[in-house]
Short mmCIF file of N, CA and C in Angstrom, two decimals:
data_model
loop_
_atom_site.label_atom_id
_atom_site.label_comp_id
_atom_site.label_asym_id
_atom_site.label_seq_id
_atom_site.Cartn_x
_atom_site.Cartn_y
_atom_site.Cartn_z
N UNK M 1 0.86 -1.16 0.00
CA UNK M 1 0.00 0.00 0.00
C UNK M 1 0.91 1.23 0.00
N UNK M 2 0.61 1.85 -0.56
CA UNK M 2 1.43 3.63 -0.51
C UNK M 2 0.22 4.44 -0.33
N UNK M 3 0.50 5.49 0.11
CA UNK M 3 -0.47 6.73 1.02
C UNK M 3 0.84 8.12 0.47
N UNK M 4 0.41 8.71 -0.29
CA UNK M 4 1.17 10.26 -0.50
C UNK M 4 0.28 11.03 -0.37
N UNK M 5 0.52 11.61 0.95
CA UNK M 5 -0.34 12.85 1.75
C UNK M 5 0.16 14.49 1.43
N UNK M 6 -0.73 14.90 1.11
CA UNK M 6 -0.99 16.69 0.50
C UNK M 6 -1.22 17.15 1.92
N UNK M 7 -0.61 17.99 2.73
CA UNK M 7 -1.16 18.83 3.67
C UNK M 7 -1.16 20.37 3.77
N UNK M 8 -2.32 20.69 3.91
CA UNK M 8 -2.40 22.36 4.17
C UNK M 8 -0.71 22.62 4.81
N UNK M 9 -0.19 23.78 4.73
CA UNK M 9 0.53 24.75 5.42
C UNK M 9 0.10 25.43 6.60
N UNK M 10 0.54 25.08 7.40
CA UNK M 10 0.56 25.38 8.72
C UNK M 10 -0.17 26.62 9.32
N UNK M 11 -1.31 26.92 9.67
CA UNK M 11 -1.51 28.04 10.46
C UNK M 11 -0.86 28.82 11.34
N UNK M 12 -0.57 28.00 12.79
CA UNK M 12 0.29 28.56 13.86
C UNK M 12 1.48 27.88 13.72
N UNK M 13 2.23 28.62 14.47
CA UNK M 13 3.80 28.10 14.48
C UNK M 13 3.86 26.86 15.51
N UNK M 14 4.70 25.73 15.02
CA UNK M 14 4.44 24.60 15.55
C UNK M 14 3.55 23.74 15.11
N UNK M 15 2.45 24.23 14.24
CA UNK M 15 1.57 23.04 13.70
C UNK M 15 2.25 22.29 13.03
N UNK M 16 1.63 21.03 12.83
CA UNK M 16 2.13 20.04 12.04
C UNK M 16 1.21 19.03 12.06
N UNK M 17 0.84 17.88 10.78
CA UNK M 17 0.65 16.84 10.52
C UNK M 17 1.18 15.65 11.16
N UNK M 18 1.19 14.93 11.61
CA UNK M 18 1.92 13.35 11.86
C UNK M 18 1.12 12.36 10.94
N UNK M 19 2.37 11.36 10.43
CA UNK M 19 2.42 11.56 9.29
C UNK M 19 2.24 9.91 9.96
N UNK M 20 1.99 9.07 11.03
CA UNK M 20 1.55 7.90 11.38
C UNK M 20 0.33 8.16 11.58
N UNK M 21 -0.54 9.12 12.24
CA UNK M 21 -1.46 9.51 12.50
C UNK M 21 -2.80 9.56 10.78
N UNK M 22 -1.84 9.79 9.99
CA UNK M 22 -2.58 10.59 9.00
C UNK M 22 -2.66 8.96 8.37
N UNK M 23 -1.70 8.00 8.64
CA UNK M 23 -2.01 6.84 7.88
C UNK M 23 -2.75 5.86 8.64
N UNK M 24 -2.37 6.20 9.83
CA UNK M 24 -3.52 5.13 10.44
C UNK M 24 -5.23 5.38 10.55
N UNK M 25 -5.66 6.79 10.13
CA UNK M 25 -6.97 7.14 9.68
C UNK M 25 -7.41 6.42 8.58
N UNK M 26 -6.56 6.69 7.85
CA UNK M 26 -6.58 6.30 6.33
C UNK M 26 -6.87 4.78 5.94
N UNK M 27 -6.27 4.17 6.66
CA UNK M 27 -6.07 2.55 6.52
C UNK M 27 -7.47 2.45 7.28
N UNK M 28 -7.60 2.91 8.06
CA UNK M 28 -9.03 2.60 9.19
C UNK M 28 -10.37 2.41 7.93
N UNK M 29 -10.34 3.94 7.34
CA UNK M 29 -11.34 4.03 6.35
C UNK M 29 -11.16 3.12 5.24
N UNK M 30 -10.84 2.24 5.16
CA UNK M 30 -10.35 1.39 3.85
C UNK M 30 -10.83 0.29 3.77
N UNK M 31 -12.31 -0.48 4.38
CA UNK M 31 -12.43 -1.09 4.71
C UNK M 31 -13.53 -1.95 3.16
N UNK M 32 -13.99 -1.18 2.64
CA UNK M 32 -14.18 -1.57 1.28
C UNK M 32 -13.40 -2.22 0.21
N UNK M 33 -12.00 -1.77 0.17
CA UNK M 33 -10.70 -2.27 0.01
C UNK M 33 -10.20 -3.15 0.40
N UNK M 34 -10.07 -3.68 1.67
CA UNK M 34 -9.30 -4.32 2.70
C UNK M 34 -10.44 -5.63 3.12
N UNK M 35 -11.58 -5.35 3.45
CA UNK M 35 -12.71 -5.81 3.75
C UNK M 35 -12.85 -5.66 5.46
N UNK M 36 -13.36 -6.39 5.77
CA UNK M 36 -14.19 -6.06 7.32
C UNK M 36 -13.23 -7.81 7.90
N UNK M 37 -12.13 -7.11 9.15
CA UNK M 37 -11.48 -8.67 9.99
C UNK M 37 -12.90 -9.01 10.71
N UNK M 38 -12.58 -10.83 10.67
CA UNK M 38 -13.32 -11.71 10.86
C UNK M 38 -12.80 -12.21 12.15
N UNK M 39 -13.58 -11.83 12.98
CA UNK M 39 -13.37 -12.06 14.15
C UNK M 39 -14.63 -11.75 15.53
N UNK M 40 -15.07 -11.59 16.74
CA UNK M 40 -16.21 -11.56 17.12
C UNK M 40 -16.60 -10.51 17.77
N UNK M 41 -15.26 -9.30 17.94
CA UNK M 41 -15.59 -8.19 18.53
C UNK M 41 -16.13 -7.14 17.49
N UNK M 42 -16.13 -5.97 17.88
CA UNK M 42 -17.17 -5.21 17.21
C UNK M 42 -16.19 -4.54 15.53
N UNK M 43 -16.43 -4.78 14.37
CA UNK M 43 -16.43 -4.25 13.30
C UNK M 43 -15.80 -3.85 13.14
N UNK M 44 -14.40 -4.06 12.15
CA UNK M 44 -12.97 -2.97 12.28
C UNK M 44 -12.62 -3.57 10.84
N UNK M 45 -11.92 -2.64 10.16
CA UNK M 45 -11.05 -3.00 8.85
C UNK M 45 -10.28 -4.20 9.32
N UNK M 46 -9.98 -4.91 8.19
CA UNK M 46 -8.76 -5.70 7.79
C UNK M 46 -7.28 -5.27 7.88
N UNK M 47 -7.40 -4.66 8.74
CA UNK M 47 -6.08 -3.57 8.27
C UNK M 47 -4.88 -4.60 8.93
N UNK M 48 -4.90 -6.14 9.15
CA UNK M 48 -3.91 -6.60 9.29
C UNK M 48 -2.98 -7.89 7.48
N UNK M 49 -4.10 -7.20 7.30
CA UNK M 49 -3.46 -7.51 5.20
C UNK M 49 -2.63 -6.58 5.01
N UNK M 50 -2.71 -5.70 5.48
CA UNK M 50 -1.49 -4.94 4.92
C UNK M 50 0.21 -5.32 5.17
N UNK M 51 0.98 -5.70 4.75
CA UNK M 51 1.87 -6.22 4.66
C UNK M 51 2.98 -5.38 4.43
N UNK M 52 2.73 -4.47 3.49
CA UNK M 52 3.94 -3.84 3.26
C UNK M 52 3.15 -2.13 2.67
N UNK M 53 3.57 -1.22 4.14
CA UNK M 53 3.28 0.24 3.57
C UNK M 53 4.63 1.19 3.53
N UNK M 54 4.20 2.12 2.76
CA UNK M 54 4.92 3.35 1.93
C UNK M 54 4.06 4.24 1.96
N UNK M 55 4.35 5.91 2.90
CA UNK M 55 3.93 6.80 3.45
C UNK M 55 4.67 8.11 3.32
N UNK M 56 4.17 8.87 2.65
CA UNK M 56 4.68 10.54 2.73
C UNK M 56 4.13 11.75 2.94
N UNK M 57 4.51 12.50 3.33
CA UNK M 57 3.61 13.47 2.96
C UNK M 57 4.52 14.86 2.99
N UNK M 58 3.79 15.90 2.35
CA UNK M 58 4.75 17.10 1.90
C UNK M 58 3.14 18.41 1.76
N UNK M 59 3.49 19.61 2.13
CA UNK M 59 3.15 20.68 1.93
C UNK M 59 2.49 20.79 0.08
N UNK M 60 1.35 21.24 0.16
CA UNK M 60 0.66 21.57 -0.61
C UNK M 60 1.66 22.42 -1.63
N UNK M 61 1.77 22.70 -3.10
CA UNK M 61 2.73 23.41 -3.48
C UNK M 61 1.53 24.67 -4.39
N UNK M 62 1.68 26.16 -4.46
CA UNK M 62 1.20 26.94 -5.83
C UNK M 62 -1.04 26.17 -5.32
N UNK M 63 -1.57 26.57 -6.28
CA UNK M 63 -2.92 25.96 -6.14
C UNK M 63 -3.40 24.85 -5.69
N UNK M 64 -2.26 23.66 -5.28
CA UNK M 64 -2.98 22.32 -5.02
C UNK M 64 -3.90 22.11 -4.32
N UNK M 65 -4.32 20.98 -4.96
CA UNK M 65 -5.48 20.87 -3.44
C UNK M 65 -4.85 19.73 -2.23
N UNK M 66 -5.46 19.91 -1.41
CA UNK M 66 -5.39 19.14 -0.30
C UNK M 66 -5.57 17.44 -0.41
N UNK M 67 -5.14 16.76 0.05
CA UNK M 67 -5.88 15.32 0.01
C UNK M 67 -4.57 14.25 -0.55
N UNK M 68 -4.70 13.15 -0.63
CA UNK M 68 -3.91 11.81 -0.80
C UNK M 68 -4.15 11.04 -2.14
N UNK M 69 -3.44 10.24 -2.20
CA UNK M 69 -2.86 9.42 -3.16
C UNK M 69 -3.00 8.41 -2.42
N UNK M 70 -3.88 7.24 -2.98
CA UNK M 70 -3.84 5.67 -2.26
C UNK M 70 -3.43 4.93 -3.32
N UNK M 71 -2.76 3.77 -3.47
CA UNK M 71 -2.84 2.70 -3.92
C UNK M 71 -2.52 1.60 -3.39
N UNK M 72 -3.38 0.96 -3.34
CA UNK M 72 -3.55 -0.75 -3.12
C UNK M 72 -3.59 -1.69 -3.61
N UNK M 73 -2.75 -2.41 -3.50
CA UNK M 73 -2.25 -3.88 -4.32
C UNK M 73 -2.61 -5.01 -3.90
N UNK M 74 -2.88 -5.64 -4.26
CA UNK M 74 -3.21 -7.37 -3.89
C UNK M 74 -2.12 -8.30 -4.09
N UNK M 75 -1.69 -8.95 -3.26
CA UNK M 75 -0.75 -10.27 -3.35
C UNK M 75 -1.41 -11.19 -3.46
N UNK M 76 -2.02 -12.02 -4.18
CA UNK M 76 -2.33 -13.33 -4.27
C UNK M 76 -1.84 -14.14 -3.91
N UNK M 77 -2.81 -15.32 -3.10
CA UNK M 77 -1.74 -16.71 -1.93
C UNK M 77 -0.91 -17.24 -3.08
N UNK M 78 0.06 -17.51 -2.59
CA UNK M 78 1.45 -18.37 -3.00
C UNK M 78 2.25 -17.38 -3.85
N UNK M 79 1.94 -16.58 -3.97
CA UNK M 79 2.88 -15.30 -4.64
C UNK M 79 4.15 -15.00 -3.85
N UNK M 80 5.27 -14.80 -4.07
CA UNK M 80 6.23 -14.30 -3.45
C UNK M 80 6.76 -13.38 -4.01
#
């Protein structure tokens, strides 16, 4: 999975993004993707398929807009 995060520029001095924070939202909401873990407590992404992530993020540059870049890949069993 890769996540390349767009973030606003900072209002006050000291603001900032965290940039684990911003992916562990992300992965949360992904559950259409990922599907729903099978298990008996209450309803949570799959988010233990994920196997291998790639995460950035950088300041908005000139007009951009705000927001991310996802892509998600599938490994198929016995693939190496």
């Amino acid at each position: 999975m890769r996540l390349d995060f767009r973030t606003a520029r900072p209002q006050r001095r000291g603001e900032s993004w965290d940039l684990d924070n911003l992916a562990k939202c992300t992965i949360d909401a992904l559950e259409g993707a990922l599907g729903a873990r099978t298990w008996k407590g209450p309803r949570q992404v799959a988010d233990h398929l994920v196997v291998h992530l790639q995460a950035t993020k950088r300041e908005v540059v000139g007009d951009e807009s705000t927001g991310a870049t996802i892509e998600v890949w599938s490994r198929e069993s016995g693939d190496s």
